[in-house]
PDB file of C-alpha atoms in Angstrom:
ATOM      1  CA  MET A   1      83.601  89.221  84.046  1.00  0.00           C
ATOM      2  CA  ASN A   2      86.963  87.626  84.304  1.00  0.00           C
ATOM      3  CA  THR A   3      89.403  87.627  81.484  1.00  0.00           C
ATOM      4  CA  PRO A   4      90.513  84.200  80.236  1.00  0.00           C
ATOM      5  CA  TYR A   5      93.930  84.681  81.989  1.00  0.00           C
ATOM      6  CA  GLN A   6      92.166  85.488  85.126  1.00  0.00           C
ATOM      7  CA  GLU A   7      89.896  82.262  84.964  1.00  0.00           C
ATOM      8  CA  ALA A   8      93.194  80.273  84.028  1.00  0.00           C
ATOM      9  CA  GLN A   9      94.970  81.837  87.222  1.00  0.00           C
ATOM     10  CA  TYR A  10      92.355  80.251  89.569  1.00  0.00           C
ATOM     11  CA  VAL A  11      93.323  76.948  88.229  1.00  0.00           C
ATOM     12  CA  GLY A  12      97.182  77.160  88.165  1.00  0.00           C
ATOM     13  CA  GLN A  13     100.280  77.781  86.098  1.00  0.00           C
ATOM     14  CA  ALA A  14      99.438  74.715  83.720  1.00  0.00           C
ATOM     15  CA  ALA A  15      96.136  76.437  82.864  1.00  0.00           C
ATOM     16  CA  VAL A  16      97.647  79.845  82.055  1.00  0.00           C
ATOM     17  CA  ARG A  17     100.134  78.127  79.735  1.00  0.00           C
ATOM     18  CA  THR A  18      97.412  76.259  78.088  1.00  0.00           C
ATOM     19  CA  THR A  19      95.268  79.205  77.594  1.00  0.00           C
ATOM     20  CA  ILE A  20      98.077  81.224  76.038  1.00  0.00           C
ATOM     21  CA  LEU A  21      98.815  78.364  73.646  1.00  0.00           C
ATOM     22  CA  ASP A  22      95.237  78.233  72.673  1.00  0.00           C
ATOM     23  CA  HIS A  23      94.722  81.462  71.811  1.00  0.00           C
ATOM     24  CA  ALA A  24      97.749  81.787  69.911  1.00  0.00           C
ATOM     25  CA  ILE A  25      97.170  78.559  67.688  1.00  0.00           C
ATOM     26  CA  ASP A  26      93.618  80.179  67.218  1.00  0.00           C
ATOM     27  CA  LEU A  27      95.133  83.395  65.962  1.00  0.00           C
ATOM     28  CA  LEU A  28      97.552  81.589  63.789  1.00  0.00           C
ATOM     29  CA  ALA A  29      94.739  79.289  62.399  1.00  0.00           C
ATOM     30  CA  THR A  30      92.381  82.340  61.656  1.00  0.00           C
ATOM     31  CA  GLU A  31      94.506  85.158  61.031  1.00  0.00           C
ATOM     32  CA  GLY A  32      97.816  83.898  60.033  1.00  0.00           C
ATOM     33  CA  LEU A  33     101.278  84.463  61.172  1.00  0.00           C
ATOM     34  CA  ALA A  34     101.110  88.387  61.421  1.00  0.00           C
ATOM     35  CA  ALA A  35      98.731  88.098  64.190  1.00  0.00           C
ATOM     36  CA  LEU A  36     101.081  85.843  66.199  1.00  0.00           C
ATOM     37  CA  THR A  37     102.503  88.472  68.497  1.00  0.00           C
ATOM     38  CA  MET A  38     103.127  88.814  72.259  1.00  0.00           C
ATOM     39  CA  ARG A  39     101.146  91.850  72.288  1.00  0.00           C
ATOM     40  CA  ARG A  40      98.217  90.425  70.531  1.00  0.00           C
ATOM     41  CA  ILE A  41      98.083  87.123  72.483  1.00  0.00           C
ATOM     42  CA  ALA A  42      98.227  89.202  75.708  1.00  0.00           C
ATOM     43  CA  ALA A  43      95.220  91.457  74.514  1.00  0.00           C
ATOM     44  CA  GLU A  44      93.217  88.412  73.432  1.00  0.00           C
ATOM     45  CA  ILE A  45      93.464  86.730  77.299  1.00  0.00           C
ATOM     46  CA  GLY A  46      93.602  89.852  79.345  1.00  0.00           C
ATOM     47  CA  ALA A  47      96.923  89.728  80.624  1.00  0.00           C
ATOM     48  CA  SER A  48     100.287  91.893  80.246  1.00  0.00           C
ATOM     49  CA  THR A  49     102.926  91.041  77.790  1.00  0.00           C
ATOM     50  CA  LYS A  50     105.305  90.500  80.825  1.00  0.00           C
ATOM     51  CA  VAL A  51     103.426  87.519  81.731  1.00  0.00           C
ATOM     52  CA  LEU A  52     103.916  85.887  78.303  1.00  0.00           C
ATOM     53  CA  TYR A  53     107.642  86.799  78.090  1.00  0.00           C
ATOM     54  CA  THR A  54     108.309  85.697  81.528  1.00  0.00           C
ATOM     55  CA  MET A  55     106.554  82.097  80.582  1.00  0.00           C
ATOM     56  CA  LEU A  56     107.971  81.565  77.312  1.00  0.00           C
ATOM     57  CA  GLY A  57     110.812  84.199  76.660  1.00  0.00           C
ATOM     58  CA  GLY A  58     109.734  85.460  73.540  1.00  0.00           C
ATOM     59  CA  LYS A  59     108.314  84.753  70.099  1.00  0.00           C
ATOM     60  CA  GLU A  60     110.800  81.641  69.705  1.00  0.00           C
ATOM     61  CA  GLY A  61     109.717  80.247  72.799  1.00  0.00           C
ATOM     62  CA  LEU A  62     106.091  80.601  71.792  1.00  0.00           C
ATOM     63  CA  ALA A  63     106.934  78.510  68.643  1.00  0.00           C
ATOM     64  CA  ASP A  64     108.851  75.966  70.688  1.00  0.00           C
ATOM     65  CA  ALA A  65     105.923  75.603  73.110  1.00  0.00           C
ATOM     66  CA  LEU A  66     103.412  75.398  70.285  1.00  0.00           C
ATOM     67  CA  TYR A  67     105.444  72.598  68.772  1.00  0.00           C
ATOM     68  CA  ARG A  68     106.066  70.831  71.911  1.00  0.00           C
ATOM     69  CA  GLU A  69     102.092  71.233  72.967  1.00  0.00           C
ATOM     70  CA  GLY A  70     101.207  69.745  69.456  1.00  0.00           C
ATOM     71  CA  PHE A  71     103.262  66.642  70.225  1.00  0.00           C
ATOM     72  CA  ALA A  72     101.855  66.470  73.786  1.00  0.00           C
ATOM     73  CA  ARG A  73      98.401  66.403  72.584  1.00  0.00           C
ATOM     74  CA  LEU A  74      99.176  63.809  70.171  1.00  0.00           C
ATOM     75  CA  ARG A  75     100.773  61.730  72.931  1.00  0.00           C
ATOM     76  CA  ARG A  76      97.577  62.016  75.313  1.00  0.00           C
ATOM     77  CA  ALA A  77      95.367  61.049  72.256  1.00  0.00           C
ATOM     78  CA  GLN A  78      97.338  57.740  71.570  1.00  0.00           C
ATOM     79  CA  GLN A  79      97.373  57.220  75.291  1.00  0.00           C
ATOM     80  CA  GLN A  80      93.944  57.174  75.320  1.00  0.00           C
ATOM     81  CA  VAL A  81      93.178  54.505  72.929  1.00  0.00           C
ATOM     82  CA  ALA A  82      91.978  51.512  74.802  1.00  0.00           C
ATOM     83  CA  GLY A  83      93.951  48.323  74.765  1.00  0.00           C
ATOM     84  CA  SER A  84      93.130  45.296  72.966  1.00  0.00           C
ATOM     85  CA  GLU A  85      93.880  41.607  73.113  1.00  0.00           C
ATOM     86  CA  ASP A  86      94.515  41.760  69.212  1.00  0.00           C
ATOM     87  CA  PRO A  87      97.791  43.468  69.076  1.00  0.00           C
ATOM     88  CA  LEU A  88      97.273  44.095  65.141  1.00  0.00           C
ATOM     89  CA  ALA A  89      93.726  45.891  66.001  1.00  0.00           C
ATOM     90  CA  HIS A  90      95.372  47.804  68.736  1.00  0.00           C
ATOM     91  CA  LEU A  91      98.197  49.201  66.227  1.00  0.00           C
ATOM     92  CA  ASN A  92      95.322  49.917  63.725  1.00  0.00           C
ATOM     93  CA  ASP A  93      93.270  51.851  66.206  1.00  0.00           C
ATOM     94  CA  LEU A  94      96.324  53.768  67.116  1.00  0.00           C
ATOM     95  CA  GLY A  95      96.592  54.819  63.453  1.00  0.00           C
ATOM     96  CA  ALA A  96      92.967  55.871  63.488  1.00  0.00           C
ATOM     97  CA  ALA A  97      93.474  57.971  66.504  1.00  0.00           C
ATOM     98  CA  TYR A  98      96.568  59.676  64.927  1.00  0.00           C
ATOM     99  CA  ARG A  99      94.359  60.626  61.848  1.00  0.00           C
ATOM    100  CA  ALA A 100      91.432  61.798  64.212  1.00  0.00           C
ATOM    101  CA  HIS A 101      93.526  63.998  66.304  1.00  0.00           C
ATOM    102  CA  ALA A 102      95.374  65.459  63.096  1.00  0.00           C
ATOM    103  CA  LEU A 103      91.816  66.432  61.782  1.00  0.00           C
ATOM    104  CA  ALA A 104      90.632  67.669  65.176  1.00  0.00           C
ATOM    105  CA  GLU A 105      93.825  69.877  65.653  1.00  0.00           C
ATOM    106  CA  PRO A 106      95.125  70.933  61.947  1.00  0.00           C
ATOM    107  CA  ALA A 107      96.530  74.304  63.335  1.00  0.00           C
ATOM    108  CA  TYR A 108      98.882  72.182  65.744  1.00  0.00           C
ATOM    109  CA  TYR A 109      99.432  69.563  63.167  1.00  0.00           C
ATOM    110  CA  ARG A 110     100.819  72.310  60.720  1.00  0.00           C
ATOM    111  CA  VAL A 111     103.183  73.722  63.516  1.00  0.00           C
ATOM    112  CA  MET A 112     104.440  70.050  64.223  1.00  0.00           C
ATOM    113  CA  PHE A 113     105.011  69.076  60.703  1.00  0.00           C
ATOM    114  CA  GLU A 114     104.479  71.866  57.873  1.00  0.00           C
ATOM    115  CA  GLN A 115     106.924  74.716  59.296  1.00  0.00           C
ATOM    116  CA  ALA A 116     103.714  76.844  59.904  1.00  0.00           C
ATOM    117  CA  ILE A 117     105.982  79.316  61.944  1.00  0.00           C
ATOM    118  CA  PRO A 118     108.772  80.030  59.245  1.00  0.00           C
ATOM    119  CA  GLY A 119     112.160  80.219  60.755  1.00  0.00           C
ATOM    120  CA  TYR A 120     111.563  78.232  63.652  1.00  0.00           C
ATOM    121  CA  ARG A 121     113.463  74.806  63.730  1.00  0.00           C
ATOM    122  CA  PRO A 122     113.036  72.471  66.798  1.00  0.00           C
ATOM    123  CA  GLY A 123     116.209  71.894  68.939  1.00  0.00           C
ATOM    124  CA  ILE A 124     117.373  68.526  70.049  1.00  0.00           C
ATOM    125  CA  GLU A 125     115.261  68.820  73.115  1.00  0.00           C
ATOM    126  CA  ALA A 126     112.136  69.489  71.300  1.00  0.00           C
ATOM    127  CA  LEU A 127     112.633  66.653  68.851  1.00  0.00           C
ATOM    128  CA  LYS A 128     113.223  64.080  71.921  1.00  0.00           C
ATOM    129  CA  ALA A 129     109.974  65.394  73.386  1.00  0.00           C
ATOM    130  CA  ALA A 130     108.134  64.838  70.388  1.00  0.00           C
ATOM    131  CA  GLU A 131     109.524  61.386  69.796  1.00  0.00           C
ATOM    132  CA  THR A 132     107.583  60.396  72.848  1.00  0.00           C
ATOM    133  CA  ALA A 133     104.375  60.831  71.039  1.00  0.00           C
ATOM    134  CA  PHE A 134     104.948  57.632  69.133  1.00  0.00           C
ATOM    135  CA  ASP A 135     105.967  55.365  72.377  1.00  0.00           C
ATOM    136  CA  ALA A 136     102.578  53.789  72.122  1.00  0.00           C
ATOM    137  CA  SER A 137     102.973  52.966  68.430  1.00  0.00           C
ATOM    138  CA  VAL A 138     106.374  51.446  68.965  1.00  0.00           C
ATOM    139  CA  ALA A 139     104.931  49.356  71.940  1.00  0.00           C
ATOM    140  CA  ALA A 140     101.986  48.180  69.916  1.00  0.00           C
ATOM    141  CA  VAL A 141     104.393  47.105  66.829  1.00  0.00           C
ATOM    142  CA  GLN A 142     106.617  45.303  69.446  1.00  0.00           C
ATOM    143  CA  ALA A 143     103.405  43.427  70.774  1.00  0.00           C
ATOM    144  CA  CYS A 144     102.753  42.191  67.100  1.00  0.00           C
ATOM    145  CA  ILE A 145     106.285  41.016  66.924  1.00  0.00           C
ATOM    146  CA  ASP A 146     105.947  39.333  70.386  1.00  0.00           C
ATOM    147  CA  SER A 147     102.623  37.565  69.612  1.00  0.00           C
ATOM    148  CA  ARG A 148     104.360  36.306  66.159  1.00  0.00           C
ATOM    149  CA  VAL A 149     101.886  38.401  64.082  1.00  0.00           C
ATOM    150  CA  PHE A 150     104.620  40.339  62.475  1.00  0.00           C
ATOM    151  CA  ARG A 151     107.943  38.823  61.547  1.00  0.00           C
ATOM    152  CA  PRO A 152     110.981  39.576  64.032  1.00  0.00           C
ATOM    153  CA  GLY A 153     112.438  43.241  63.446  1.00  0.00           C
ATOM    154  CA  ASP A 154     113.002  46.584  64.817  1.00  0.00           C
ATOM    155  CA  ALA A 155     109.839  47.651  66.545  1.00  0.00           C
ATOM    156  CA  HIS A 156     110.842  51.538  66.273  1.00  0.00           C
ATOM    157  CA  GLU A 157     111.770  51.293  62.949  1.00  0.00           C
ATOM    158  CA  ILE A 158     108.639  49.612  61.726  1.00  0.00           C
ATOM    159  CA  SER A 159     106.798  52.075  63.804  1.00  0.00           C
ATOM    160  CA  LYS A 160     108.311  54.857  61.747  1.00  0.00           C
ATOM    161  CA  LEU A 161     107.019  53.445  58.480  1.00  0.00           C
ATOM    162  CA  PHE A 162     103.463  53.396  59.752  1.00  0.00           C
ATOM    163  CA  TRP A 163     103.952  56.767  60.742  1.00  0.00           C
ATOM    164  CA  ALA A 164     105.070  57.794  57.429  1.00  0.00           C
ATOM    165  CA  ALA A 165     102.363  56.315  55.773  1.00  0.00           C
ATOM    166  CA  ALA A 166      99.729  57.957  58.312  1.00  0.00           C
ATOM    167  CA  HIS A 167     101.352  61.314  58.012  1.00  0.00           C
ATOM    168  CA  GLY A 168     101.461  60.946  54.028  1.00  0.00           C
ATOM    169  CA  ALA A 169      97.693  60.198  53.997  1.00  0.00           C
ATOM    170  CA  VAL A 170      96.526  62.758  56.709  1.00  0.00           C
ATOM    171  CA  SER A 171      98.584  65.595  55.052  1.00  0.00           C
ATOM    172  CA  LEU A 172      96.805  65.094  51.764  1.00  0.00           C
ATOM    173  CA  GLU A 173      93.628  64.831  53.358  1.00  0.00           C
ATOM    174  CA  LEU A 174      94.138  68.259  55.242  1.00  0.00           C
ATOM    175  CA  ALA A 175      95.457  69.882  51.991  1.00  0.00           C
ATOM    176  CA  GLY A 176      92.248  68.776  50.395  1.00  0.00           C
ATOM    177  CA  HIS A 177      93.733  66.286  47.954  1.00  0.00           C
ATOM    178  CA  PHE A 178      91.656  63.314  49.541  1.00  0.00           C
ATOM    179  CA  PRO A 179      87.999  64.393  49.807  1.00  0.00           C
ATOM    180  CA  PRO A 180      85.854  63.512  52.846  1.00  0.00           C
ATOM    181  CA  GLU A 181      83.927  60.588  51.005  1.00  0.00           C
ATOM    182  CA  SER A 182      87.302  58.924  50.283  1.00  0.00           C
ATOM    183  CA  ALA A 183      89.704  59.924  52.803  1.00  0.00           C
ATOM    184  CA  ALA A 184      88.833  57.345  55.458  1.00  0.00           C
ATOM    185  CA  ARG A 185      88.937  54.518  52.931  1.00  0.00           C
ATOM    186  CA  ARG A 186      92.100  55.504  51.404  1.00  0.00           C
ATOM    187  CA  PHE A 187      93.849  55.759  55.056  1.00  0.00           C
ATOM    188  CA  ASP A 188      92.430  52.459  56.044  1.00  0.00           C
ATOM    189  CA  THR A 189      93.526  50.648  52.725  1.00  0.00           C
ATOM    190  CA  LEU A 190      97.288  52.342  52.992  1.00  0.00           C
ATOM    191  CA  MET A 191      97.712  51.201  56.817  1.00  0.00           C
ATOM    192  CA  THR A 192      96.640  47.704  55.669  1.00  0.00           C
ATOM    193  CA  ALA A 193      99.106  47.775  53.020  1.00  0.00           C
ATOM    194  CA  VAL A 194     101.887  48.528  55.238  1.00  0.00           C
ATOM    195  CA  GLY A 195     100.702  46.073  57.929  1.00  0.00           C
ATOM    196  CA  GLN A 196     100.772  43.412  55.179  1.00  0.00           C
ATOM    197  CA  ALA A 197     104.631  43.842  54.610  1.00  0.00           C
ATOM    198  CA  PHE A 198     105.761  42.743  58.011  1.00  0.00           C
ATOM    199  CA  LEU A 199     102.933  39.762  58.490  1.00  0.00           C
ATOM    200  CA  VAL A 200     104.198  36.292  59.332  1.00  0.00           C
ATOM    201  CA  GLU A 201     101.534  34.848  57.282  1.00  0.00           C
ATOM    202  CA  GLN A 202     101.218  37.081  53.974  1.00  0.00           C
ATOM    203  CA  GLY A 203      97.459  37.770  53.200  1.00  0.00           C
ATOM    204  CA  GLN A 204      96.484  38.287  56.704  1.00  0.00           C
ATOM    205  CA  GLY A 205      95.529  42.246  57.115  1.00  0.00           C
ATOM    206  CA  LEU A 206      94.801  44.804  59.502  1.00  0.00           C
ATOM    207  CA  THR A 207      91.396  44.637  60.690  1.00  0.00           C
TER     208      THR A 207
END
């Protein structure tokens, strides 16, 4: 039987990288930071530590790769949200996708936002890469402005406020402060309230 590393090799280097990161994030989530070593990851996938060091450059490189991968997956989740003729509905759908992705990938979410790997701080290039995860949200806000649903404003800054609201609600949910029976309702209520602050016609809410 082939090892995960051997299976990934048949597909290509991108698959090898994904295999390494998937096993690394699983170890972090299930066994904690102490298990996140190059030797342990190599053993899990059936590869040599040399492969990991060559691809990632050590533990700092692994942390950076996990951070970037988390945002890359978030970006793909946002890009997969279907378009809509209603720009406000589309913006709301992006918010729902953000929450769904965070709940589906909580370990990556914690690496991205909660310093799950102590000592790691993303550099300028990593932060720039992370920022692109929200391009779809900025475009959706701009569409709301262009269609005169929202008042004129800076789409990037408005998108940041939507992100702040979504992140706060999701973080509370992941921490167990928002139980499942009320989390979705609270998230929707909060996003509606943020949207109402920018409406041309007050009283019109997100649907």
